[in-house]
CSV table of C-alpha atoms in Angstrom, one decimal:
chain,number,residue,atom,x,y,z
A,15,MET,CA,5.0,93.7,143.4
A,16,GLY,CA,6.4,96.8,142.9
A,17,THR,CA,9.5,98.6,143.9
A,18,SER,CA,10.4,99.0,147.6
A,19,ASN,CA,9.6,103.2,149.1
A,20,ILE,CA,13.6,102.5,149.6
A,21,VAL,CA,15.9,105.1,147.2
A,22,PRO,CA,19.4,104.0,147.1
A,23,GLU,CA,22.0,107.1,148.1
A,24,GLN,CA,22.8,107.3,144.5
A,25,GLU,CA,19.5,107.6,142.7
A,26,LYS,CA,17.7,109.8,146.1
A,27,PRO,CA,16.8,113.4,143.3
A,28,LEU,CA,19.2,116.9,144.0
A,29,SER,CA,16.1,118.9,144.6
A,30,ILE,CA,13.0,120.1,144.5
A,31,ILE,CA,11.6,122.8,143.4
A,32,GLU,CA,7.7,124.0,144.6
A,33,LYS,CA,7.1,127.0,141.6
A,34,GLY,CA,7.0,124.6,138.0
A,35,TRP,CA,4.7,125.4,135.6
A,36,LYS,CA,1.9,124.1,137.8
A,37,THR,CA,0.6,120.8,136.7
A,38,PHE,CA,4.0,120.2,136.8
A,39,HIS,CA,5.9,120.6,139.6
A,40,PRO,CA,9.5,118.3,139.4
A,41,THR,CA,12.9,116.9,141.3
A,42,GLN,CA,16.4,117.7,139.8
A,43,TYR,CA,18.2,114.1,139.0
A,44,GLN,CA,21.0,112.6,137.8
A,45,GLY,CA,21.2,116.9,135.8
A,46,PHE,CA,17.1,116.3,134.7
A,47,TRP,CA,14.4,117.5,135.7
A,48,ILE,CA,11.1,115.2,136.0
A,49,HIS,CA,8.0,114.9,137.3
A,50,LEU,CA,7.4,114.4,141.2
A,51,GLU,CA,4.5,111.7,139.6
A,52,PHE,CA,7.2,109.9,136.4
A,53,PHE,CA,10.1,109.5,139.2
A,54,PRO,CA,9.3,106.1,141.5
A,55,GLY,CA,7.8,104.4,137.4
A,56,LEU,CA,11.6,105.9,136.1
A,57,LEU,CA,13.6,104.2,138.9
A,58,ALA,CA,11.5,101.3,139.0
A,59,CYS,CA,12.0,100.8,134.6
A,60,ARG,CA,15.9,101.5,135.5
A,61,GLU,CA,16.0,98.4,137.6
A,62,HIS,CA,13.7,96.0,136.0
A,63,PHE,CA,13.0,96.4,132.6
A,64,GLU,CA,15.8,94.0,130.7
A,65,GLY,CA,16.3,94.7,126.7
A,66,CYS,CA,16.4,92.3,124.4
A,67,LYS,CA,18.4,93.4,120.7
A,68,ASP,CA,15.8,92.8,118.3
A,69,ASP,CA,13.4,95.6,120.6
A,70,ILE,CA,12.5,98.7,119.9
A,71,ILE,CA,12.9,102.1,121.4
A,72,LEU,CA,10.7,105.9,120.6
A,73,ASN,CA,12.0,108.2,122.0
A,74,THR,CA,11.0,112.4,122.4
A,75,THR,CA,10.3,114.5,124.8
A,76,PRO,CA,6.6,115.9,125.8
A,77,LYS,CA,5.2,117.6,123.0
A,78,SER,CA,7.1,116.9,120.0
A,79,GLY,CA,5.6,114.1,117.7
A,80,THR,CA,5.3,111.6,120.0
A,81,THR,CA,1.7,110.5,119.2
A,82,TRP,CA,3.5,110.6,115.2
A,83,LEU,CA,6.5,108.2,115.4
A,84,LYS,CA,3.4,105.6,117.7
A,85,ALA,CA,1.4,105.7,114.4
A,86,LEU,CA,4.6,106.2,111.8
A,87,THR,CA,6.6,102.8,113.5
A,88,PHE,CA,3.6,101.4,114.3
A,89,THR,CA,2.4,101.1,110.5
A,90,ILE,CA,5.6,100.2,109.0
A,91,LEU,CA,7.1,97.6,111.3
A,92,ASN,CA,3.3,96.0,110.5
A,93,ARG,CA,2.5,96.3,107.1
A,94,ALA,CA,2.0,93.4,105.9
A,95,ARG,CA,-0.8,91.9,108.6
A,96,HIS,CA,-2.6,95.4,107.9
A,97,ASP,CA,-3.9,96.9,105.3
A,98,PHE,CA,-5.9,100.3,105.3
A,99,TYR,CA,-9.1,99.2,105.5
A,100,ASN,CA,-8.6,97.4,108.6
A,101,HIS,CA,-6.2,99.0,110.1
A,102,PRO,CA,-5.3,98.9,114.4
A,103,LEU,CA,-5.3,103.0,113.5
A,104,LEU,CA,-8.5,102.5,112.5
A,105,THR,CA,-9.9,102.3,116.6
A,106,THR,CA,-6.9,102.5,118.3
A,107,ASN,CA,-5.2,105.4,119.1
A,108,PRO,CA,-1.1,105.0,119.1
A,109,HIS,CA,-0.7,105.4,122.6
A,110,ALA,CA,-2.3,102.2,123.3
A,111,LEU,CA,-0.8,100.3,120.5
A,112,VAL,CA,3.0,101.1,121.7
A,113,PRO,CA,3.6,101.8,124.9
A,114,SER,CA,5.0,104.2,127.8
A,115,PHE,CA,7.7,103.2,130.2
A,116,ASP,CA,6.5,106.3,132.0
A,117,LEU,CA,3.0,106.3,131.5
A,118,ASP,CA,2.0,103.1,131.1
A,119,LEU,CA,4.0,99.8,131.5
A,120,TYR,CA,6.3,100.9,134.8
A,121,ALA,CA,3.7,104.3,136.9
A,122,ASP,CA,3.0,103.8,139.6
A,123,ASP,CA,5.8,101.6,140.6
A,124,LYS,CA,4.2,98.7,138.7
A,125,ILE,CA,6.0,95.9,137.5
A,126,PRO,CA,4.3,94.4,134.4
A,127,ASP,CA,5.8,91.2,133.1
A,128,LEU,CA,7.0,91.4,128.8
A,129,THR,CA,8.4,88.0,128.7
A,130,ASN,CA,5.7,87.3,126.5
A,131,LEU,CA,5.4,89.9,123.8
A,132,PRO,CA,6.1,89.8,120.6
A,133,SER,CA,9.0,90.4,119.1
A,134,PRO,CA,10.1,93.1,117.8
A,135,ARG,CA,8.9,94.7,121.4
A,136,LEU,CA,7.8,98.5,120.5
A,137,PHE,CA,7.7,100.5,123.1
A,138,CYS,CA,8.0,104.1,123.6
A,139,SER,CA,9.6,106.6,126.6
A,140,HIS,CA,10.5,110.7,127.8
A,141,PHE,CA,14.0,109.6,128.7
A,142,PRO,CA,17.1,111.4,128.1
A,143,TYR,CA,19.0,108.2,127.4
A,144,LYS,CA,21.3,109.1,129.9
A,145,LEU,CA,17.9,107.5,132.4
A,146,LEU,CA,16.8,104.7,129.8
A,147,PRO,CA,17.8,100.8,131.3
A,148,THR,CA,21.6,99.9,131.5
A,149,SER,CA,20.1,96.9,130.2
A,150,ILE,CA,18.8,99.1,126.7
A,151,ILE,CA,21.6,99.7,126.1
A,152,GLU,CA,23.8,96.8,126.4
A,153,SER,CA,21.0,94.6,124.2
A,154,ASN,CA,22.1,97.2,121.4
A,155,CYS,CA,19.1,97.3,120.3
A,156,ARG,CA,17.5,99.9,117.8
A,157,ILE,CA,16.8,103.4,119.5
A,158,ILE,CA,14.4,106.2,117.4
A,159,LEU,CA,14.8,110.0,118.8
A,160,LEU,CA,12.5,112.4,117.6
A,161,CYS,CA,13.6,115.9,118.0
A,162,ARG,CA,11.5,119.2,117.6
A,163,ASN,CA,12.5,122.8,117.1
A,164,PRO,CA,12.4,124.2,120.8
A,165,LYS,CA,9.6,127.3,120.7
A,166,ASP,CA,7.0,124.7,118.6
A,167,THR,CA,7.5,122.2,121.3
A,168,PHE,CA,7.2,125.1,123.6
A,169,VAL,CA,4.0,126.6,123.2
A,170,SER,CA,2.8,123.4,122.9
A,171,MET,CA,3.4,122.2,125.9
A,172,TRP,CA,2.6,125.2,128.0
A,173,TYR,CA,-0.9,124.9,125.7
A,174,PHE,CA,-1.1,121.2,126.8
A,175,LEU,CA,-0.6,122.0,130.1
A,176,ASN,CA,-3.2,124.5,130.6
A,177,ASN,CA,-5.8,122.0,130.2
A,178,PHE,CA,-5.4,120.3,133.4
A,179,LEU,CA,-5.2,122.9,135.7
A,180,PRO,CA,-8.6,123.5,137.5
A,181,GLU,CA,-11.9,125.9,136.5
A,182,ASP,CA,-10.6,128.7,138.2
A,183,GLU,CA,-7.4,128.9,138.5
A,184,PRO,CA,-5.1,131.0,136.0
A,185,PRO,CA,-2.2,129.4,133.7
A,186,VAL,CA,1.0,130.1,134.5
A,187,PRO,CA,1.7,133.6,132.3
A,188,MET,CA,3.4,132.6,129.0
A,189,GLU,CA,6.9,134.8,129.9
A,190,GLU,CA,7.0,132.9,133.4
A,191,ALA,CA,7.1,130.0,132.0
A,192,PHE,CA,9.4,130.3,129.1
A,193,GLU,CA,11.9,131.7,131.5
A,194,LEU,CA,11.8,128.0,133.1
A,195,PHE,CA,11.9,126.7,130.1
A,196,HIS,CA,14.4,129.4,128.7
A,197,GLY,CA,16.6,128.1,132.5
A,198,GLY,CA,16.0,123.4,131.6
A,199,ASN,CA,13.0,123.3,133.9
A,200,SER,CA,10.6,121.3,131.9
A,201,ILE,CA,9.0,117.5,131.6
A,202,PHE,CA,13.0,115.8,131.7
A,203,GLY,CA,14.4,118.8,130.5
A,204,PRO,CA,16.5,120.9,130.4
A,205,PHE,CA,15.8,120.6,126.8
A,206,TRP,CA,19.2,120.7,125.1
A,207,GLU,CA,20.1,118.2,127.3
A,208,HIS,CA,18.1,115.8,126.5
A,209,PHE,CA,18.8,115.8,122.6
A,210,LEU,CA,22.2,115.9,122.9
A,211,GLY,CA,22.6,112.3,124.4
A,212,TYR,CA,21.0,110.7,122.3
A,213,TRP,CA,22.6,112.8,119.2
A,214,LYS,CA,26.1,112.0,120.4
A,215,ALA,CA,24.7,108.1,120.5
A,216,SER,CA,23.4,108.6,116.8
A,217,LEU,CA,27.0,109.7,116.4
A,218,GLU,CA,28.7,106.9,118.0
A,219,ARG,CA,26.6,103.9,116.9
A,220,PRO,CA,24.6,104.9,113.6
A,221,GLU,CA,23.5,101.7,113.2
A,222,ARG,CA,21.3,101.3,116.7
A,223,VAL,CA,20.7,105.1,117.5
A,224,LEU,CA,18.9,107.1,115.0
A,225,PHE,CA,18.3,111.2,115.0
A,226,MET,CA,15.3,112.5,113.3
A,227,LYS,CA,13.9,116.2,113.1
A,228,TYR,CA,10.3,116.3,112.5
A,229,GLU,CA,10.2,119.3,110.7
A,230,GLU,CA,12.5,117.1,108.2
A,231,LEU,CA,9.5,114.4,109.2
A,232,LYS,CA,7.0,117.3,108.0
A,233,GLU,CA,8.8,118.7,105.0
A,234,ASP,CA,9.7,115.2,103.2
A,235,PRO,CA,7.8,111.9,104.9
A,236,THR,CA,8.5,110.4,102.2
A,237,PHE,CA,12.5,109.9,102.8
A,238,HIS,CA,12.0,109.3,106.1
A,239,LEU,CA,9.6,106.9,105.7
A,240,ARG,CA,12.3,104.8,104.1
A,241,ARG,CA,15.3,106.0,106.2
A,242,LEU,CA,12.7,104.7,109.4
A,243,ALA,CA,11.6,101.8,107.5
A,244,GLU,CA,15.4,100.5,106.4
A,245,PHE,CA,16.9,102.0,110.4
A,246,LEU,CA,14.1,99.2,111.7
A,247,GLY,CA,15.3,96.6,109.6
A,248,CYS,CA,12.2,96.5,107.0
A,249,PRO,CA,12.9,98.0,104.3
A,250,PHE,CA,10.6,99.0,101.5
A,251,SER,CA,10.7,96.0,99.3
A,252,ILE,CA,10.2,97.3,95.1
A,253,GLU,CA,7.2,95.5,94.7
A,254,GLU,CA,5.4,97.9,97.8
A,255,GLU,CA,7.3,100.9,96.0
A,256,SER,CA,5.5,100.5,93.6
A,257,GLU,CA,2.0,100.1,94.6
A,258,GLY,CA,3.2,103.0,96.8
A,259,LEU,CA,3.3,101.7,99.9
A,260,VAL,CA,5.5,105.0,101.0
A,261,GLY,CA,3.0,107.2,99.7
A,262,LYS,CA,-0.4,105.8,101.2
A,263,ILE,CA,1.0,105.6,104.6
A,264,ARG,CA,1.8,109.6,104.4
A,265,GLU,CA,-1.2,110.5,103.1
A,266,VAL,CA,-2.7,108.5,106.1
A,267,LEU,CA,-0.2,109.7,108.5
C-alpha cells in the first residue's frame, strides 16, 4: 500500500525549476534539489522507515563512489561467510546486494517490509543528512559518508546523465551544466551543503558517523579499509592480517 498523494504542507516542495540537466528536473525541498521522480520515495522513506541500532547506512552523492563503497562494506561485513572464489560480487552487482532507499526500496511510493532482514541491515542512500529519516538518527545506527572532490563528481555526473538522453537530443553544454552545479543545482545538492551536514555530524558523533574521502581511500586503501572495519565493529583480526586479507580485499575491489 503506497503513501497518500496528498503531501502535508510542511513537506511540500518550495519551488520547481523548469530547466535542469535535461534528464534531471528538480524540485527544491528543505534547501536541497530533489529529482521529481525521487520525491515520493523520499517522503515514503522518511515516514515509514524504522531504523535499528545495528543498521548501517551508506551515503554518497551520485557519482561519488557509491558502487565502490557498497562493495567494500558488503565484503568486510560478510568476510566470514564468503571466500573470494565463490563471492556474491562475482555474479551480483553491488547495487543488488546493498539496496538504496531512493532508487530501490521506496521508489515509486513503495513501502517494503524490512523487518525480516538479517542483522546488521545494510542500506544506502543519496539523502543529505538533514533529510535522513528521523528513526535513523534516533536509532543510533552507524552512518558512513563517502565524499568525492566536486570537479570529478561534476564531470562524472555530466557524462552519466548524457547517457539517458534520446539519440537526437544534444547534451547540456558542459559550461551550462557547470553553472547549474556551481549554483547548487545537482541531484540531492547543493554539493557542499550535502557533505557539510555529514561532516558536522561526524564531529559531534564520531563513533556513529564516519566521514570518508574518495581520494584518500584510493591513495591509501589499506589504512582506510582497516578504519572502515573498525567503525563497523568488526576489525580485522591478527590472523586475518597475517593472511593478507586486507590486501586481498584491496586488490579485488
